Amino acid sequence: MDTTMIVLLLAAIVTVSIIIIVASQMRERARIERARKITALEDSYNRANRLLSEIPGQYLTADLKLLLIKRMEETCRDLKALKSDQPVSEWLSAAQQLKQKVMNNDDQRAPVKIDSPEKSSYVKELLENLFKMIEGMHKAGKIDSATAKKNLKFVLFLVHKTHADLHVFQARDYVKQNQIRKAIHAYHLASTEMGKSRDNPMAMKAVKSFRTRIKELEAMKDDTSKGGVAEGQSRLDREWDTFLHDDEWRKKADYDD
């Protein structure tokens, strides 16, 4: 074998070696990228599922539930395409069944009392995560601008309501203890929070209700009889506890303006 043949053979060996190394590196990069995508999708599914499970029942409208379920369905389909090791088919089936229940108005979730600063902060964090998720779906073209705007405005309103819920709970407790001045202050704080959603008729209805309650308490704070206070408190409690389920208020709320 002459020198030329040896050089050509060596060149061929080097070329094949380079091709094998490059192909191996490409396969490794593809494996790492696939693993990264799967992890990101699993995190996205778990985040949506957590929001659906942990946001208080009184805050989750059918629209918000369907948005969360839509996100779960999309991530499940993407995970199936990537052949994830997770039980994705079961996840997808459960999400589709839940969607049908929501559409049939058959998904009832228990309300949660916002009775501590810690609980208020936690619910606020959940709602902020929901806000970011809706923003992400809009940027990715998964939902249109009108749907995004409507739901983003409503989630902001819920953040304000979370703070108002805490102040109302504290006000009720103060009334029970006959600490009327503190109760009045707590209702003022609740009114301020709801006033941050001035474009929401439901919020403005709540502000009006709080102002009425404040006037009642101011008139009663020097009265030794607690009967009137308790009666008025009971009425306001009922109104506030069913606040997000008042069909008449909801029909008046136009979030697209």
mmCIF file of C-alpha atoms in Angstrom:
data_model
loop_
_atom_site.group_PDB
_atom_site.id
_atom_site.type_symbol
_atom_site.label_atom_id
_atom_site.label_comp_id
_atom_site.label_asym_id
_atom_site.label_seq_id
_atom_site.Cartn_x
_atom_site.Cartn_y
_atom_site.Cartn_z
ATOM 1 C CA MET A 1 0.000 0.000 0.000
ATOM 2 C CA ASP A 2 1.550 3.238 -1.111
ATOM 3 C CA THR A 3 1.711 6.463 0.896
ATOM 4 C CA THR A 4 -1.236 8.047 -0.926
ATOM 5 C CA MET A 5 -3.542 5.175 -0.048
ATOM 6 C CA ILE A 6 -2.468 5.301 3.591
ATOM 7 C CA VAL A 7 -3.157 9.040 3.753
ATOM 8 C CA LEU A 8 -6.594 8.572 2.171
ATOM 9 C CA LEU A 9 -7.413 5.744 4.546
ATOM 10 C CA LEU A 10 -6.397 7.797 7.567
ATOM 11 C CA ALA A 11 -8.394 10.747 6.267
ATOM 12 C CA ALA A 12 -11.424 8.496 5.875
ATOM 13 C CA ILE A 13 -11.023 7.135 9.381
ATOM 14 C CA VAL A 14 -10.749 10.669 10.814
ATOM 15 C CA THR A 15 -13.792 11.824 8.820
ATOM 16 C CA VAL A 16 -15.887 8.864 9.992
ATOM 17 C CA SER A 17 -14.745 9.451 13.572
ATOM 18 C CA ILE A 18 -15.743 13.116 13.361
ATOM 19 C CA ILE A 19 -19.155 12.189 11.911
ATOM 20 C CA ILE A 20 -19.714 9.661 14.708
ATOM 21 C CA ILE A 21 -18.704 12.197 17.383
ATOM 22 C CA VAL A 22 -20.896 14.938 15.888
ATOM 23 C CA ALA A 23 -23.855 12.550 15.544
ATOM 24 C CA SER A 24 -23.374 11.413 19.134
ATOM 25 C CA GLN A 25 -23.273 15.020 20.352
ATOM 26 C CA MET A 26 -26.406 15.858 18.359
ATOM 27 C CA ARG A 27 -28.219 12.852 19.849
ATOM 28 C CA GLU A 28 -27.144 13.907 23.337
ATOM 29 C CA ARG A 29 -28.293 17.490 22.735
ATOM 30 C CA ALA A 30 -31.629 16.195 21.422
ATOM 31 C CA ARG A 31 -31.989 13.948 24.483
ATOM 32 C CA ILE A 32 -31.234 16.839 26.833
ATOM 33 C CA GLU A 33 -33.624 19.159 24.966
ATOM 34 C CA ARG A 34 -36.376 16.518 25.019
ATOM 35 C CA ALA A 35 -35.862 16.022 28.754
ATOM 36 C CA ARG A 36 -35.946 19.800 29.277
ATOM 37 C CA LYS A 37 -39.203 20.125 27.320
ATOM 38 C CA ILE A 38 -40.798 17.233 29.200
ATOM 39 C CA THR A 39 -39.813 18.717 32.570
ATOM 40 C CA ALA A 40 -41.160 22.146 31.568
ATOM 41 C CA LEU A 41 -44.448 20.624 30.359
ATOM 42 C CA GLU A 42 -44.851 18.511 33.489
ATOM 43 C CA ASP A 43 -44.260 21.617 35.604
ATOM 44 C CA SER A 44 -46.849 23.487 33.529
ATOM 45 C CA TYR A 45 -49.415 20.705 33.994
ATOM 46 C CA ASN A 46 -48.771 20.472 37.735
ATOM 47 C CA ARG A 47 -48.989 24.262 38.113
ATOM 48 C CA ALA A 48 -52.362 24.439 36.339
ATOM 49 C CA ASN A 49 -53.651 21.460 38.318
ATOM 50 C CA ARG A 50 -52.495 23.047 41.583
ATOM 51 C CA LEU A 51 -54.234 26.329 40.780
ATOM 52 C CA LEU A 52 -57.424 24.463 39.928
ATOM 53 C CA SER A 53 -57.238 22.524 43.202
ATOM 54 C CA GLU A 54 -56.077 25.232 45.596
ATOM 55 C CA ILE A 55 -57.694 28.495 44.504
ATOM 56 C CA PRO A 56 -60.768 28.904 46.763
ATOM 57 C CA GLY A 57 -63.941 27.577 45.211
ATOM 58 C CA GLN A 58 -65.752 30.909 45.444
ATOM 59 C CA TYR A 59 -63.118 32.524 43.189
ATOM 60 C CA LEU A 60 -63.143 29.980 40.375
ATOM 61 C CA THR A 61 -65.660 30.911 37.705
ATOM 62 C CA ALA A 62 -66.466 28.464 34.914
ATOM 63 C CA ASP A 63 -64.337 30.553 32.532
ATOM 64 C CA LEU A 64 -61.287 30.339 34.794
ATOM 65 C CA LYS A 65 -61.758 26.599 35.311
ATOM 66 C CA LEU A 66 -61.992 26.026 31.556
ATOM 67 C CA LEU A 67 -58.836 28.067 30.949
ATOM 68 C CA LEU A 68 -56.927 25.971 33.481
ATOM 69 C CA ILE A 69 -58.297 22.744 32.008
ATOM 70 C CA LYS A 70 -57.385 23.933 28.505
ATOM 71 C CA ARG A 71 -53.810 24.458 29.691
ATOM 72 C CA MET A 72 -53.751 20.964 31.218
ATOM 73 C CA GLU A 73 -55.093 19.386 28.027
ATOM 74 C CA GLU A 74 -52.520 21.171 25.848
ATOM 75 C CA THR A 75 -49.606 20.090 28.026
ATOM 76 C CA CYS A 76 -50.886 16.506 28.075
ATOM 77 C CA ARG A 77 -51.000 16.368 24.280
ATOM 78 C CA ASP A 78 -47.493 17.818 24.035
ATOM 79 C CA LEU A 79 -46.236 15.307 26.600
ATOM 80 C CA LYS A 80 -47.788 12.429 24.641
ATOM 81 C CA ALA A 81 -46.008 13.604 21.498
ATOM 82 C CA LEU A 82 -42.702 13.575 23.411
ATOM 83 C CA LYS A 83 -43.457 10.101 24.819
ATOM 84 C CA SER A 84 -43.283 11.131 28.463
ATOM 85 C CA ASP A 85 -43.035 8.353 31.048
ATOM 86 C CA GLN A 86 -45.827 9.967 33.086
ATOM 87 C CA PRO A 87 -49.428 8.584 32.923
ATOM 88 C CA VAL A 88 -50.345 11.348 30.487
ATOM 89 C CA SER A 89 -53.321 9.513 28.967
ATOM 90 C CA GLU A 90 -54.893 9.273 32.420
ATOM 91 C CA TRP A 91 -54.203 12.960 33.063
ATOM 92 C CA LEU A 92 -55.797 13.922 29.751
ATOM 93 C CA SER A 93 -58.851 11.724 30.323
ATOM 94 C CA ALA A 94 -59.379 13.200 33.806
ATOM 95 C CA ALA A 95 -59.060 16.747 32.452
ATOM 96 C CA GLN A 96 -61.607 16.057 29.711
ATOM 97 C CA GLN A 97 -64.060 14.569 32.190
ATOM 98 C CA LEU A 98 -63.660 17.577 34.458
ATOM 99 C CA LYS A 99 -64.222 19.919 31.519
ATOM 100 C CA GLN A 100 -67.513 18.194 30.799
ATOM 101 C CA LYS A 101 -68.571 18.593 34.444
ATOM 102 C CA VAL A 102 -67.735 22.300 34.347
ATOM 103 C CA MET A 103 -69.656 22.780 31.098
ATOM 104 C CA ASN A 104 -72.626 20.985 32.676
ATOM 105 C CA ASN A 105 -72.356 23.252 35.746
ATOM 106 C CA ASP A 106 -71.743 20.136 37.817
ATOM 107 C CA ASP A 107 -68.373 21.045 39.368
ATOM 108 C CA GLN A 108 -69.062 22.547 42.772
ATOM 109 C CA ARG A 109 -66.115 23.528 44.957
ATOM 110 C CA ALA A 110 -66.227 24.457 48.618
ATOM 111 C CA PRO A 111 -65.534 28.101 49.542
ATOM 112 C CA VAL A 112 -62.520 28.847 51.724
ATOM 113 C CA LYS A 113 -62.580 31.431 54.501
ATOM 114 C CA ILE A 114 -59.844 34.049 54.217
ATOM 115 C CA ASP A 115 -59.346 34.375 57.955
ATOM 116 C CA SER A 116 -55.631 35.094 58.367
ATOM 117 C CA PRO A 117 -52.959 37.279 56.722
ATOM 118 C CA GLU A 118 -51.071 34.102 55.806
ATOM 119 C CA LYS A 119 -54.044 32.625 53.991
ATOM 120 C CA SER A 120 -54.707 35.925 52.235
ATOM 121 C CA SER A 121 -51.082 36.089 51.053
ATOM 122 C CA TYR A 122 -51.163 32.482 49.843
ATOM 123 C CA VAL A 123 -54.350 32.964 47.837
ATOM 124 C CA LYS A 124 -52.910 36.171 46.386
ATOM 125 C CA GLU A 125 -49.836 34.202 45.265
ATOM 126 C CA LEU A 126 -52.063 31.604 43.589
ATOM 127 C CA LEU A 127 -53.992 34.323 41.766
ATOM 128 C CA GLU A 128 -50.778 36.024 40.640
ATOM 129 C CA ASN A 129 -49.611 32.692 39.198
ATOM 130 C CA LEU A 130 -52.952 32.364 37.428
ATOM 131 C CA PHE A 131 -52.495 35.875 36.014
ATOM 132 C CA LYS A 132 -49.060 34.929 34.631
ATOM 133 C CA MET A 133 -50.429 31.714 33.151
ATOM 134 C CA ILE A 134 -53.185 33.566 31.281
ATOM 135 C CA GLU A 135 -50.623 36.093 30.031
ATOM 136 C CA GLY A 136 -48.439 33.245 28.802
ATOM 137 C CA MET A 137 -51.325 31.562 26.992
ATOM 138 C CA HIS A 138 -52.114 34.845 25.248
ATOM 139 C CA LYS A 139 -48.500 35.448 24.190
ATOM 140 C CA ALA A 140 -48.309 31.883 22.863
ATOM 141 C CA GLY A 141 -51.454 32.419 20.798
ATOM 142 C CA LYS A 142 -53.477 29.873 22.783
ATOM 143 C CA ILE A 143 -56.231 32.375 23.603
ATOM 144 C CA ASP A 144 -57.363 35.559 21.846
ATOM 145 C CA SER A 145 -56.932 39.094 23.157
ATOM 146 C CA ALA A 146 -60.568 39.513 24.204
ATOM 147 C CA THR A 147 -60.516 36.324 26.289
ATOM 148 C CA ALA A 148 -57.183 37.256 27.850
ATOM 149 C CA LYS A 149 -58.297 40.797 28.711
ATOM 150 C CA LYS A 150 -61.580 39.665 30.226
ATOM 151 C CA ASN A 151 -59.988 37.057 32.473
ATOM 152 C CA LEU A 152 -56.929 39.098 33.430
ATOM 153 C CA LYS A 153 -59.168 41.936 34.646
ATOM 154 C CA PHE A 154 -61.252 39.485 36.630
ATOM 155 C CA VAL A 155 -58.191 37.908 38.270
ATOM 156 C CA LEU A 156 -56.969 41.374 39.314
ATOM 157 C CA PHE A 157 -60.393 41.973 40.817
ATOM 158 C CA LEU A 158 -60.046 38.688 42.744
ATOM 159 C CA VAL A 159 -56.681 39.782 44.136
ATOM 160 C CA HIS A 160 -58.370 42.871 45.562
ATOM 161 C CA LYS A 161 -61.225 40.753 46.887
ATOM 162 C CA THR A 162 -58.759 38.475 48.679
ATOM 163 C CA HIS A 163 -57.565 41.426 50.762
ATOM 164 C CA ALA A 164 -61.142 42.598 51.279
ATOM 165 C CA ASP A 165 -62.136 39.110 52.476
ATOM 166 C CA LEU A 166 -59.544 39.289 55.230
ATOM 167 C CA HIS A 167 -60.667 42.752 56.335
ATOM 168 C CA VAL A 168 -64.315 41.623 56.382
ATOM 169 C CA PHE A 169 -63.433 38.576 58.483
ATOM 170 C CA GLN A 170 -61.586 40.825 60.934
ATOM 171 C CA ALA A 171 -64.497 43.284 61.010
ATOM 172 C CA ARG A 172 -66.931 40.488 61.854
ATOM 173 C CA ASP A 173 -64.689 39.362 64.678
ATOM 174 C CA TYR A 174 -64.453 42.909 66.041
ATOM 175 C CA VAL A 175 -68.254 43.243 65.978
ATOM 176 C CA LYS A 176 -68.585 40.014 67.989
ATOM 177 C CA GLN A 177 -66.218 41.516 70.553
ATOM 178 C CA ASN A 178 -68.180 44.802 70.454
ATOM 179 C CA GLN A 179 -65.048 46.634 69.258
ATOM 180 C CA ILE A 180 -67.055 48.781 66.893
ATOM 181 C CA ARG A 181 -64.372 51.371 66.047
ATOM 182 C CA LYS A 182 -61.977 48.637 64.952
ATOM 183 C CA ALA A 183 -64.760 47.022 62.923
ATOM 184 C CA ILE A 184 -65.454 50.318 61.165
ATOM 185 C CA HIS A 185 -61.760 50.674 60.330
ATOM 186 C CA ALA A 186 -61.654 47.127 58.918
ATOM 187 C CA TYR A 187 -64.679 47.840 56.705
ATOM 188 C CA HIS A 188 -62.972 51.019 55.477
ATOM 189 C CA LEU A 189 -59.959 48.922 54.469
ATOM 190 C CA ALA A 190 -62.220 46.409 52.701
ATOM 191 C CA SER A 191 -63.940 49.254 50.843
ATOM 192 C CA THR A 192 -60.570 50.670 49.757
ATOM 193 C CA GLU A 193 -59.490 47.301 48.368
ATOM 194 C CA MET A 194 -62.663 46.813 46.337
ATOM 195 C CA GLY A 195 -62.434 50.420 45.149
ATOM 196 C CA LYS A 196 -59.278 49.440 43.254
ATOM 197 C CA SER A 197 -61.543 47.640 40.761
ATOM 198 C CA ARG A 198 -63.609 50.693 39.879
ATOM 199 C CA ASP A 199 -64.460 49.364 36.423
ATOM 200 C CA ASN A 200 -66.143 46.308 37.950
ATOM 201 C CA PRO A 201 -69.831 46.792 38.870
ATOM 202 C CA MET A 202 -69.615 43.966 41.416
ATOM 203 C CA ALA A 203 -66.792 45.761 43.228
ATOM 204 C CA MET A 204 -68.703 49.027 43.268
ATOM 205 C CA LYS A 205 -71.747 47.228 44.659
ATOM 206 C CA ALA A 206 -69.534 45.902 47.459
ATOM 207 C CA VAL A 207 -68.127 49.376 48.184
ATOM 208 C CA LYS A 208 -71.677 50.717 48.515
ATOM 209 C CA SER A 209 -72.567 47.860 50.852
ATOM 210 C CA PHE A 210 -69.511 48.498 53.038
ATOM 211 C CA ARG A 211 -70.300 52.202 53.279
ATOM 212 C CA THR A 212 -73.837 51.389 54.362
ATOM 213 C CA ARG A 213 -72.495 49.005 56.991
ATOM 214 C CA ILE A 214 -70.032 51.626 58.252
ATOM 215 C CA LYS A 215 -72.885 54.134 58.714
ATOM 216 C CA GLU A 216 -74.895 51.508 60.617
ATOM 217 C CA LEU A 217 -71.977 50.811 62.939
ATOM 218 C CA GLU A 218 -71.241 54.482 63.456
ATOM 219 C CA ALA A 219 -74.854 55.001 64.513
ATOM 220 C CA MET A 220 -74.687 52.028 66.858
ATOM 221 C CA LYS A 221 -71.214 52.368 68.378
ATOM 222 C CA ASP A 222 -72.515 54.222 71.415
ATOM 223 C CA ASP A 223 -75.546 51.963 71.781
ATOM 224 C CA THR A 224 -75.242 49.380 74.530
ATOM 225 C CA SER A 225 -77.727 47.115 72.732
ATOM 226 C CA LYS A 226 -75.982 44.712 70.312
ATOM 227 C CA GLY A 227 -79.102 43.322 68.691
ATOM 228 C CA GLY A 228 -79.129 45.820 65.829
ATOM 229 C CA VAL A 229 -75.432 45.309 65.206
ATOM 230 C CA ALA A 230 -75.803 41.532 65.051
ATOM 231 C CA GLU A 231 -78.801 41.735 62.725
ATOM 232 C CA GLY A 232 -77.067 44.106 60.324
ATOM 233 C CA GLN A 233 -73.904 42.028 60.448
ATOM 234 C CA SER A 234 -75.838 38.887 59.577
ATOM 235 C CA ARG A 235 -77.339 40.558 56.487
ATOM 236 C CA LEU A 236 -73.971 41.826 55.285
ATOM 237 C CA ASP A 237 -72.394 38.431 55.952
ATOM 238 C CA ARG A 238 -74.928 36.757 53.695
ATOM 239 C CA GLU A 239 -74.419 39.311 50.940
ATOM 240 C CA TRP A 240 -70.632 39.090 51.069
ATOM 241 C CA ASP A 241 -70.470 35.285 51.346
ATOM 242 C CA THR A 242 -72.580 34.919 48.194
ATOM 243 C CA PHE A 243 -70.941 37.914 46.514
ATOM 244 C CA LEU A 244 -69.341 36.046 43.578
ATOM 245 C CA HIS A 245 -72.435 33.902 43.009
ATOM 246 C CA ASP A 246 -74.932 36.735 42.632
ATOM 247 C CA ASP A 247 -76.255 36.196 39.093
ATOM 248 C CA GLU A 248 -77.713 39.689 38.855
ATOM 249 C CA TRP A 249 -74.405 41.354 39.646
ATOM 250 C CA ARG A 250 -72.536 39.047 37.293
ATOM 251 C CA LYS A 251 -74.859 39.884 34.408
ATOM 252 C CA LYS A 252 -74.104 43.568 34.910
ATOM 253 C CA ALA A 253 -70.333 43.083 34.910
ATOM 254 C CA ASP A 254 -68.848 43.945 31.517
ATOM 255 C CA TYR A 255 -65.148 43.074 31.607
ATOM 256 C CA ASP A 256 -64.560 43.890 27.947
ATOM 257 C CA ASP A 257 -64.969 47.659 28.233
#
